[in-house]
Short mmCIF file of C-alpha atoms in Angstrom, two decimals:
data_model
loop_
_atom_site.label_atom_id
_atom_site.label_comp_id
_atom_site.label_asym_id
_atom_site.label_seq_id
_atom_site.Cartn_x
_atom_site.Cartn_y
_atom_site.Cartn_z
CA UNK A 1 88.22 174.77 71.84
CA UNK A 2 92.25 173.42 72.33
CA UNK A 3 94.27 173.91 75.37
CA UNK A 4 97.29 175.88 73.52
CA UNK A 5 99.90 176.97 76.00
CA UNK A 6 101.04 180.24 74.55
CA UNK A 7 104.88 178.57 75.53
CA UNK A 8 104.32 176.21 72.65
CA UNK A 9 103.64 177.56 69.40
CA UNK A 10 103.03 181.97 68.60
CA UNK A 11 99.91 182.34 65.99
CA UNK A 12 97.45 184.06 67.00
CA UNK A 13 94.90 184.48 69.72
CA UNK A 14 91.40 183.42 67.60
CA UNK A 15 92.90 180.37 65.50
CA UNK A 16 89.63 179.00 64.82
CA UNK A 17 89.00 174.84 64.66
CA UNK A 18 88.08 174.52 61.05
CA UNK A 19 86.40 171.60 60.72
CA UNK A 20 88.68 168.85 59.02
CA UNK A 21 88.16 170.32 55.57
CA UNK A 22 89.69 167.45 53.85
CA UNK A 23 86.95 164.56 54.68
CA UNK A 24 84.36 166.61 52.93
CA UNK A 25 86.26 166.08 49.57
CA UNK A 26 86.02 161.78 49.22
CA UNK A 27 89.23 162.03 47.94
CA UNK A 28 90.78 159.01 47.30
CA UNK A 29 93.15 156.64 48.51
CA UNK A 30 96.86 155.81 48.59
CA UNK A 31 98.93 158.07 49.31
CA UNK A 32 102.04 156.91 48.07
CA UNK A 33 105.28 158.52 49.91
CA UNK A 34 107.89 157.22 49.54
CA UNK A 35 107.92 156.31 46.77
CA UNK A 36 111.45 158.03 44.47
CA UNK A 37 110.17 161.49 42.38
CA UNK A 38 105.93 159.44 42.31
CA UNK A 39 105.45 160.34 46.23
CA UNK A 40 101.42 160.94 45.25
CA UNK A 41 99.71 162.96 47.43
CA UNK A 42 97.26 165.79 48.10
CA UNK A 43 97.90 169.13 47.62
CA UNK A 44 99.00 169.20 51.33
CA UNK A 45 99.16 172.85 51.74
CA UNK A 46 95.23 173.62 50.36
CA UNK A 47 94.08 171.85 54.10
CA UNK A 48 96.51 173.44 56.16
CA UNK A 49 95.04 173.76 59.36
CA UNK A 50 95.01 176.63 60.89
CA UNK A 51 96.63 175.62 65.04
CA UNK A 52 99.69 173.72 64.55
CA UNK A 53 100.52 171.31 67.41
CA UNK A 54 102.20 171.12 71.20
CA UNK A 55 106.68 169.95 70.69
CA UNK A 56 104.84 166.93 72.29
CA UNK A 57 102.75 165.80 70.14
CA UNK A 58 105.20 166.58 67.23
CA UNK A 59 107.61 164.10 68.86
CA UNK A 60 104.86 161.29 69.78
CA UNK A 61 104.27 161.42 66.26
CA UNK A 62 107.73 160.90 65.12
CA UNK A 63 108.13 158.41 67.92
CA UNK A 64 105.28 156.91 65.97
CA UNK A 65 106.36 156.92 62.55
CA UNK A 66 110.91 155.69 64.33
CA UNK A 67 108.60 153.16 65.20
CA UNK A 68 106.96 152.09 61.93
CA UNK A 69 109.69 152.38 59.50
CA UNK A 70 112.30 150.90 62.09
CA UNK A 71 115.06 153.99 61.85
CA UNK A 72 117.69 154.37 64.69
CA UNK A 73 116.77 155.99 67.40
CA UNK A 74 119.14 158.24 66.26
CA UNK A 75 118.04 160.04 63.02
CA UNK A 76 116.80 162.53 62.04
CA UNK A 77 112.72 162.81 62.57
CA UNK A 78 111.05 166.00 63.05
CA UNK A 79 108.57 167.52 62.46
CA UNK A 80 109.53 169.57 58.68
CA UNK A 81 110.99 165.50 58.23
CA UNK A 82 108.73 164.08 54.97
CA UNK A 83 107.26 160.40 55.28
CA UNK A 84 109.15 160.04 51.83
CA UNK A 85 111.70 161.22 52.39
CA UNK A 86 112.22 158.72 55.81
CA UNK A 87 111.51 155.45 53.11
CA UNK A 88 107.84 155.51 54.04
CA UNK A 89 105.51 153.42 51.65
CA UNK A 90 101.55 153.84 50.66
CA UNK A 91 101.74 150.84 53.32
CA UNK A 92 103.98 152.23 55.87
CA UNK A 93 101.12 155.94 55.28
CA UNK A 94 98.76 153.98 56.59
CA UNK A 95 100.14 152.19 59.06
CA UNK A 96 101.95 155.22 60.80
CA UNK A 97 97.99 156.59 60.35
CA UNK A 98 96.27 154.01 62.78
CA UNK A 99 99.61 153.73 64.61
CA UNK A 100 97.88 156.57 65.54
CA UNK A 101 94.79 156.77 65.79
CA UNK A 102 95.83 153.86 68.27
CA UNK A 103 98.15 155.93 70.28
CA UNK A 104 95.44 159.87 70.72
CA UNK A 105 92.45 158.30 70.25
CA UNK A 106 90.23 159.22 67.41
CA UNK A 107 89.73 158.16 64.22
CA UNK A 108 90.79 159.36 60.95
CA UNK A 109 88.83 158.30 57.77
CA UNK A 110 90.61 157.49 54.53
CA UNK A 111 90.46 160.39 52.54
CA UNK A 112 92.24 162.25 55.36
CA UNK A 113 95.05 160.22 56.28
CA UNK A 114 96.80 160.55 52.66
CA UNK A 115 96.80 163.79 53.02
CA UNK A 116 99.33 163.63 55.31
CA UNK A 117 103.28 164.26 54.13
CA UNK A 118 105.00 164.94 57.62
CA UNK A 119 105.36 164.64 60.65
CA UNK A 120 104.21 168.24 61.60
CA UNK A 121 100.92 167.54 58.95
CA UNK A 122 100.12 164.82 61.61
CA UNK A 123 100.71 166.51 64.47
CA UNK A 124 98.16 169.49 63.31
CA UNK A 125 95.70 166.83 62.79
CA UNK A 126 95.39 165.44 65.50
CA UNK A 127 94.95 168.18 67.64
CA UNK A 128 92.33 169.28 65.74
CA UNK A 129 90.72 166.28 65.70
CA UNK A 130 90.98 166.12 69.59
CA UNK A 131 90.10 169.03 70.59
CA UNK A 132 86.52 168.48 67.78
CA UNK A 133 86.69 165.22 70.28
CA UNK A 134 86.74 167.02 73.75
CA UNK B 1 90.83 155.81 4.85
CA UNK B 2 93.92 153.34 4.50
CA UNK B 3 93.32 150.19 1.80
CA UNK B 4 95.74 147.46 3.12
CA UNK B 5 96.07 146.29 -0.36
CA UNK B 6 98.08 149.47 -1.21
CA UNK B 7 101.52 148.37 -0.87
CA UNK B 8 103.23 152.46 0.07
CA UNK B 9 100.17 151.91 2.65
CA UNK B 10 100.90 148.95 4.31
CA UNK B 11 104.95 150.25 4.51
CA UNK B 12 103.85 153.18 6.34
CA UNK B 13 101.26 151.88 8.94
CA UNK B 14 103.91 149.18 9.93
CA UNK B 15 106.29 151.71 10.37
CA UNK B 16 103.83 153.64 12.60
CA UNK B 17 102.90 150.43 14.63
CA UNK B 18 106.56 149.95 14.39
CA UNK B 19 107.00 153.74 16.19
CA UNK B 20 104.01 153.67 18.38
CA UNK B 21 105.40 150.34 19.88
CA UNK B 22 108.64 151.61 20.57
CA UNK B 23 106.79 153.77 23.18
CA UNK B 24 105.65 151.20 24.93
CA UNK B 25 108.30 150.00 27.36
CA UNK B 26 108.88 148.25 30.44
CA UNK B 27 112.91 149.01 32.20
CA UNK B 28 113.31 147.60 35.77
CA UNK B 29 117.01 147.57 37.95
CA UNK B 30 117.70 145.03 40.37
CA UNK B 31 119.70 147.77 42.68
CA UNK B 32 120.56 144.73 45.38
CA UNK B 33 123.81 144.57 43.30
CA UNK B 34 124.62 147.99 42.53
CA UNK B 35 127.47 148.66 45.59
CA UNK B 36 128.80 152.08 44.79
CA UNK B 37 131.14 153.37 45.55
CA UNK B 38 131.34 156.43 47.33
CA UNK B 39 133.10 158.32 44.66
CA UNK B 40 130.46 156.54 41.78
CA UNK B 41 127.87 156.70 44.48
CA UNK B 42 128.63 160.60 44.60
CA UNK B 43 128.81 160.92 40.84
CA UNK B 44 125.08 158.64 40.06
CA UNK B 45 124.39 161.10 42.85
CA UNK B 46 124.57 164.46 40.72
CA UNK B 47 121.44 163.08 39.32
CA UNK B 48 119.62 164.32 42.82
CA UNK B 49 119.37 167.21 43.38
CA UNK B 50 117.57 167.40 46.83
CA UNK B 51 119.53 164.77 48.76
CA UNK B 52 116.80 165.00 51.01
CA UNK B 53 116.22 161.06 51.70
CA UNK B 54 118.13 159.15 55.37
CA UNK B 55 118.92 156.31 55.18
CA UNK B 56 120.59 155.14 51.83
CA UNK B 57 118.60 152.60 50.74
CA UNK B 58 116.44 155.07 49.68
CA UNK B 59 119.19 157.62 47.71
CA UNK B 60 119.96 154.98 46.36
CA UNK B 61 116.60 153.56 44.99
CA UNK B 62 115.56 157.07 44.22
CA UNK B 63 118.06 157.86 42.34
CA UNK B 64 117.74 154.92 40.43
CA UNK B 65 114.11 156.30 39.34
CA UNK B 66 115.29 159.49 38.17
CA UNK B 67 117.92 157.61 35.95
CA UNK B 68 116.18 154.60 34.83
CA UNK B 69 113.48 159.06 33.78
CA UNK B 70 116.46 160.53 31.74
CA UNK B 71 116.97 157.50 30.09
CA UNK B 72 114.04 156.38 28.29
CA UNK B 73 113.36 159.63 27.58
CA UNK B 74 116.04 159.71 25.90
CA UNK B 75 116.44 156.74 24.75
CA UNK B 76 113.32 156.60 22.90
CA UNK B 77 112.15 160.12 22.32
CA UNK B 78 116.02 161.56 21.11
CA UNK B 79 115.57 164.40 23.20
CA UNK B 80 119.93 165.20 23.88
CA UNK B 81 120.09 164.84 27.71
CA UNK B 82 120.34 168.40 28.34
CA UNK B 83 117.38 169.31 27.50
CA UNK B 84 115.31 166.92 29.45
CA UNK B 85 112.72 168.39 32.02
CA UNK B 86 111.00 166.66 33.77
CA UNK B 87 109.01 168.67 36.91
CA UNK B 88 106.64 166.44 38.61
CA UNK B 89 102.58 167.41 39.37
CA UNK B 90 102.05 169.04 43.16
CA UNK B 91 100.59 165.30 43.47
CA UNK B 92 104.61 163.92 42.88
CA UNK B 93 103.79 162.70 39.77
CA UNK B 94 106.77 163.19 37.25
CA UNK B 95 106.16 164.36 33.62
CA UNK B 96 108.02 165.13 31.10
CA UNK B 97 108.03 168.96 30.11
CA UNK B 98 107.17 168.74 26.41
CA UNK B 99 106.75 171.90 24.73
CA UNK B 100 108.36 170.55 21.52
CA UNK B 101 105.00 169.09 18.79
CA UNK B 102 106.55 166.91 16.80
CA UNK B 103 107.23 163.96 18.83
CA UNK B 104 106.75 160.97 17.76
CA UNK B 105 103.76 159.42 20.12
CA UNK B 106 100.80 161.09 20.51
CA UNK B 107 100.94 160.36 24.60
CA UNK B 108 103.63 159.51 26.01
CA UNK B 109 103.22 159.13 29.69
CA UNK B 110 105.38 156.98 31.84
CA UNK B 111 105.34 156.73 35.36
CA UNK B 112 108.04 154.55 37.60
CA UNK B 113 108.10 153.25 40.96
CA UNK B 114 110.51 151.22 43.34
CA UNK B 115 110.65 149.20 46.18
CA UNK B 116 112.30 146.51 47.44
CA UNK B 117 114.98 144.85 45.19
CA UNK B 118 113.76 146.69 42.55
CA UNK B 119 113.64 150.92 40.76
CA UNK B 120 111.93 150.11 37.47
CA UNK B 121 109.30 152.31 34.58
CA UNK B 122 106.87 151.88 32.32
CA UNK B 123 106.12 154.16 29.25
CA UNK B 124 103.38 154.11 26.39
CA UNK B 125 102.06 156.25 23.59
CA UNK B 126 98.88 156.53 23.82
CA UNK B 127 97.35 155.79 26.97
CA UNK B 128 98.02 156.77 30.96
CA UNK B 129 100.41 153.74 32.28
CA UNK B 130 100.46 153.93 35.59
CA UNK B 131 103.25 151.40 37.39
CA UNK B 132 103.84 149.74 41.00
CA UNK B 133 106.13 147.27 42.84
CA UNK B 134 105.79 145.81 45.58
CA UNK B 135 107.83 143.53 48.06
CA UNK B 136 106.41 140.86 49.72
CA UNK B 137 107.26 141.53 52.79
CA UNK B 138 106.56 139.68 56.15
CA UNK B 139 105.32 142.11 58.61
CA UNK B 140 108.02 142.84 61.88
CA UNK B 141 106.10 143.36 64.77
CA UNK B 142 102.74 141.66 64.28
CA UNK B 143 101.13 139.05 62.67
CA UNK B 144 100.12 138.78 59.17
CA UNK B 145 96.83 138.60 60.20
CA UNK B 146 97.29 141.47 61.65
CA UNK B 147 99.54 143.58 59.38
CA UNK B 148 97.05 142.64 56.97
CA UNK B 149 93.64 143.81 58.88
CA UNK B 150 95.43 147.21 58.72
CA UNK B 151 94.37 147.19 55.06
CA UNK B 152 90.09 145.62 54.82
CA UNK B 153 88.90 149.34 54.30
CA UNK B 154 90.94 149.67 50.95
CA UNK B 155 88.90 146.86 49.45
CA UNK B 156 86.05 145.73 48.17
CA UNK B 157 84.16 142.77 49.72
CA UNK B 158 85.88 140.78 47.11
CA UNK B 159 88.22 140.75 47.50
CA UNK B 160 88.94 141.15 50.94
CA UNK B 161 87.05 137.48 51.36
CA UNK B 162 89.74 136.03 48.76
CA UNK B 163 92.67 137.58 50.77
CA UNK B 164 90.85 136.33 54.27
CA UNK B 165 90.22 132.64 52.52
CA UNK B 166 94.45 132.13 51.80
CA UNK B 167 95.58 128.00 53.05
CA UNK B 168 98.62 129.63 54.90
CA UNK B 169 99.15 133.20 56.30
CA UNK B 170 101.99 133.94 53.47
CA UNK B 171 99.35 133.19 50.67
CA UNK B 172 97.69 135.51 52.60
CA UNK B 173 100.83 138.31 52.18
CA UNK B 174 101.05 137.20 48.39
CA UNK B 175 96.88 138.31 47.89
CA UNK B 176 96.65 141.41 49.64
CA UNK B 177 99.74 142.52 47.78
CA UNK B 178 98.72 141.37 43.94
CA UNK B 179 95.53 143.13 44.93
CA UNK B 180 97.56 146.52 46.59
CA UNK B 181 100.05 146.58 43.96
CA UNK B 182 96.59 146.69 41.44
CA UNK B 183 95.16 149.79 43.24
CA UNK B 184 98.26 151.60 43.77
CA UNK B 185 99.89 151.05 39.74
CA UNK B 186 95.44 152.27 38.78
CA UNK B 187 95.45 155.19 40.82
CA UNK B 188 99.00 156.22 39.74
CA UNK B 189 97.90 156.34 36.28
CA UNK B 190 95.49 159.04 36.99
CA UNK B 191 97.93 161.28 38.56
CA UNK B 192 95.69 160.78 41.93
CA UNK B 193 93.66 158.71 42.30
CA UNK B 194 90.05 161.59 42.91
CA UNK B 195 87.04 160.49 42.80
CA UNK B 196 87.47 157.09 43.71
CA UNK B 197 87.12 154.92 47.27
CA UNK B 198 88.85 152.23 46.58
CA UNK B 199 86.75 149.68 48.18
CA UNK B 200 84.64 150.48 45.21
CA UNK B 201 87.63 149.31 43.00
CA UNK B 202 87.63 145.91 42.15
CA UNK B 203 89.68 143.56 41.32
CA UNK B 204 89.10 140.63 39.33
CA UNK B 205 90.99 137.93 37.48
CA UNK B 206 91.20 134.33 36.72
CA UNK B 207 93.94 133.54 38.81
CA UNK B 208 95.73 136.67 38.30
CA UNK B 209 95.41 136.72 34.27
CA UNK B 210 92.94 139.29 32.47
CA UNK B 211 92.05 141.08 35.02
CA UNK B 212 89.92 143.34 34.59
CA UNK B 213 88.78 146.55 36.97
CA UNK B 214 84.76 147.02 38.00
CA UNK B 215 84.95 150.94 39.38
CA UNK B 216 81.03 150.85 41.55
CA UNK B 217 79.53 148.29 39.92
CA UNK B 218 80.55 149.48 36.01
CA UNK B 219 83.91 147.44 34.46
CA UNK B 220 86.48 148.88 32.85
CA UNK B 221 86.87 148.51 29.43
CA UNK B 222 89.45 151.17 28.76
CA UNK B 223 91.96 149.82 31.26
CA UNK B 224 93.62 146.67 31.42
CA UNK B 225 95.86 145.72 33.92
CA UNK B 226 99.60 143.08 33.79
CA UNK B 227 100.73 141.87 36.35
CA UNK B 228 104.42 139.63 37.46
CA UNK B 229 105.84 138.02 39.79
CA UNK B 230 109.21 138.92 40.24
CA UNK B 231 111.84 137.25 42.12
CA UNK B 232 112.99 136.81 45.27
CA UNK B 233 108.79 138.19 46.74
CA UNK B 234 108.26 140.79 44.94
CA UNK B 235 104.77 141.41 42.31
CA UNK B 236 105.23 144.68 40.17
CA UNK B 237 101.72 146.36 37.96
CA UNK B 238 101.18 147.93 35.08
CA UNK B 239 97.79 149.65 34.07
CA UNK B 240 97.23 151.27 31.40
CA UNK B 241 93.99 153.23 30.68
CA UNK B 242 91.73 156.05 29.39
CA UNK B 243 94.12 159.58 29.88
CA UNK B 244 89.95 160.80 29.98
CA UNK B 245 91.05 159.09 34.02
CA UNK B 246 94.07 161.88 34.36
CA UNK B 247 94.09 164.29 37.93
CA UNK B 248 93.65 168.40 36.42
CA UNK B 249 96.83 168.75 37.78
CA UNK B 250 98.04 165.62 35.73
CA UNK B 251 96.00 166.09 32.79
CA UNK B 252 97.74 169.57 31.58
CA UNK B 253 101.33 167.69 31.15
CA UNK B 254 99.64 165.33 28.26
CA UNK B 255 99.86 166.27 25.07
CA UNK B 256 96.87 164.57 24.36
CA UNK B 257 93.31 163.33 25.90
CA UNK B 258 90.77 162.25 24.08
CA UNK B 259 91.02 160.24 21.13
CA UNK B 260 89.19 158.51 18.52
CA UNK B 261 87.84 154.68 19.19
CA UNK B 262 89.71 153.16 16.27
CA UNK B 263 93.08 155.33 17.80
CA UNK B 264 92.68 154.47 21.89
CA UNK B 265 92.04 150.59 20.99
CA UNK B 266 94.94 150.41 19.08
CA UNK B 267 96.81 151.77 22.19
CA UNK B 268 95.36 149.70 24.40
CA UNK B 269 95.74 146.99 22.41
CA UNK B 270 99.19 146.86 21.62
CA UNK B 271 101.78 144.56 23.02
CA UNK B 272 102.00 144.55 26.13
CA UNK B 273 106.57 144.16 26.44
CA UNK B 274 108.00 141.88 28.13
CA UNK B 275 110.48 143.79 31.20
CA UNK B 276 114.12 145.24 30.10
CA UNK B 277 116.47 144.34 32.16
CA UNK B 278 119.03 147.44 32.47
CA UNK B 279 121.94 148.54 34.57
CA UNK B 280 122.78 152.01 36.99
CA UNK B 281 126.47 151.66 34.79
CA UNK B 282 123.93 150.68 31.30
CA UNK B 283 122.03 153.34 31.82
CA UNK B 284 124.72 156.99 32.91
CA UNK B 285 125.56 155.73 29.34
CA UNK B 286 122.96 156.19 27.92
CA UNK B 287 122.44 159.73 28.95
CA UNK B 288 126.78 160.03 28.78
CA UNK B 289 126.83 158.40 25.58
CA UNK B 290 130.06 157.99 23.89
CA UNK B 291 130.56 161.09 22.77
CA UNK B 292 128.93 163.98 25.46
CA UNK B 293 130.33 163.62 28.09
CA UNK B 294 130.82 166.69 30.37
CA UNK B 295 133.79 167.76 31.33
CA UNK B 296 132.97 168.14 34.39
CA UNK B 297 132.57 165.15 35.45
CA UNK B 298 136.21 164.32 38.30
CA UNK B 299 139.36 162.15 36.68
CA UNK B 300 139.99 161.23 40.52
CA UNK B 301 137.54 158.04 40.13
CA UNK B 302 139.17 155.37 42.55
CA UNK B 303 140.38 152.17 40.34
CA UNK B 304 137.75 150.51 41.58
CA UNK B 305 135.83 146.44 41.26
CA UNK B 306 132.99 148.27 40.62
CA UNK B 307 131.73 148.39 37.21
CA UNK B 308 129.49 151.24 36.25
CA UNK B 309 132.82 153.30 37.99
CA UNK B 310 135.06 152.00 35.66
CA UNK B 311 132.78 152.05 32.83
CA UNK B 312 131.67 155.89 33.77
CA UNK B 313 135.64 156.42 33.44
CA UNK B 314 136.69 154.84 30.63
CA UNK B 315 133.54 156.07 28.88
CA UNK B 316 135.45 159.55 29.42
CA UNK B 317 137.86 158.89 28.54
CA UNK B 318 136.05 158.13 24.98
CA UNK B 319 135.36 161.61 25.43
#
């Protein structure tokens, strides 16, 4: 079970760690986040993971995203930020996920990678995967 | 049945043919030359309801994409601008909401893309269309080899071999980006690539011509692909294919999905129109025309060197 500090997020105490549902779906690949409107991505809310991530995780994700997209240190990147709005294209998204894998020591399947469209979703997925490993 | 010797029918056939061909459009805008003044940009930005982009260049690209969509629908289908409704599927693919079943084309659909200096749109009257532009950017924080390695699981072994056996790291990048562009266009045509793992999607070609795709070892004969190089290290790809392959949500937006073999063959073999270069000012003009300028356009435009804005003012004066 992931250890969840009381201060970080408010949600029900019985936060079930669901297996990452996305990996069962064999859905495709390319995410087009960043290509103006046509950002093709799987509907994220269907795969909403129950636990929200720690703030430090979100912050780390922001840092990795900023670096990948070469955004200035003071640019507005928060949990709500959509990769598309930050200018990420499909190639950037794959690289961001790889950066997250390296940083957090997790392994993300291609199909799961394409469901991540915001910083928060990335952070949530990281927590979920880390917890499964533990 | 049609009898070709009947002149009246021949005329009808060629008129129908011309109409169908009008549904095949390829427009592109080079935004590297578009540097609007702040006033002009705000005017143009009225097309973009959510100003959600952090970087100006991304805003510009998104804006021009939207302008292209509205201008295309208006010009090709003749729908008055204020009656055009373009929405997106849950996956983010734009589509035209059309209640009017009298549209000239059996299954008009379009796809837009932007990357680097270019924003483009493509439409088709029968088949699905997917469009992708890639800019062959040189990776900044890693070598070309390291960069390309990140994506190895998205390529089939023969594609990967091709990439890896390039003569130089530049050439390796070019080959990589071209395959990526093809895969994107394919998946974008369908509205997502549900059911396909991209390493099972294998593109075959003869020096990037006569491109066809095999999925899980089987050739998809109802798809065609074209790949073009654009100046300054960009590639653009068009995918044209089977409406039945559309993802569930995108399928609901299409007017017609099942075609008999003859009609589908016809749609698949329509000429692939060449790209027409448009300018932002062109598109604004198409949308507004000379007689439809909305009354709320600000007259406070500076007299700027920006052609786009001057023209908009001029157009307004005509109205």
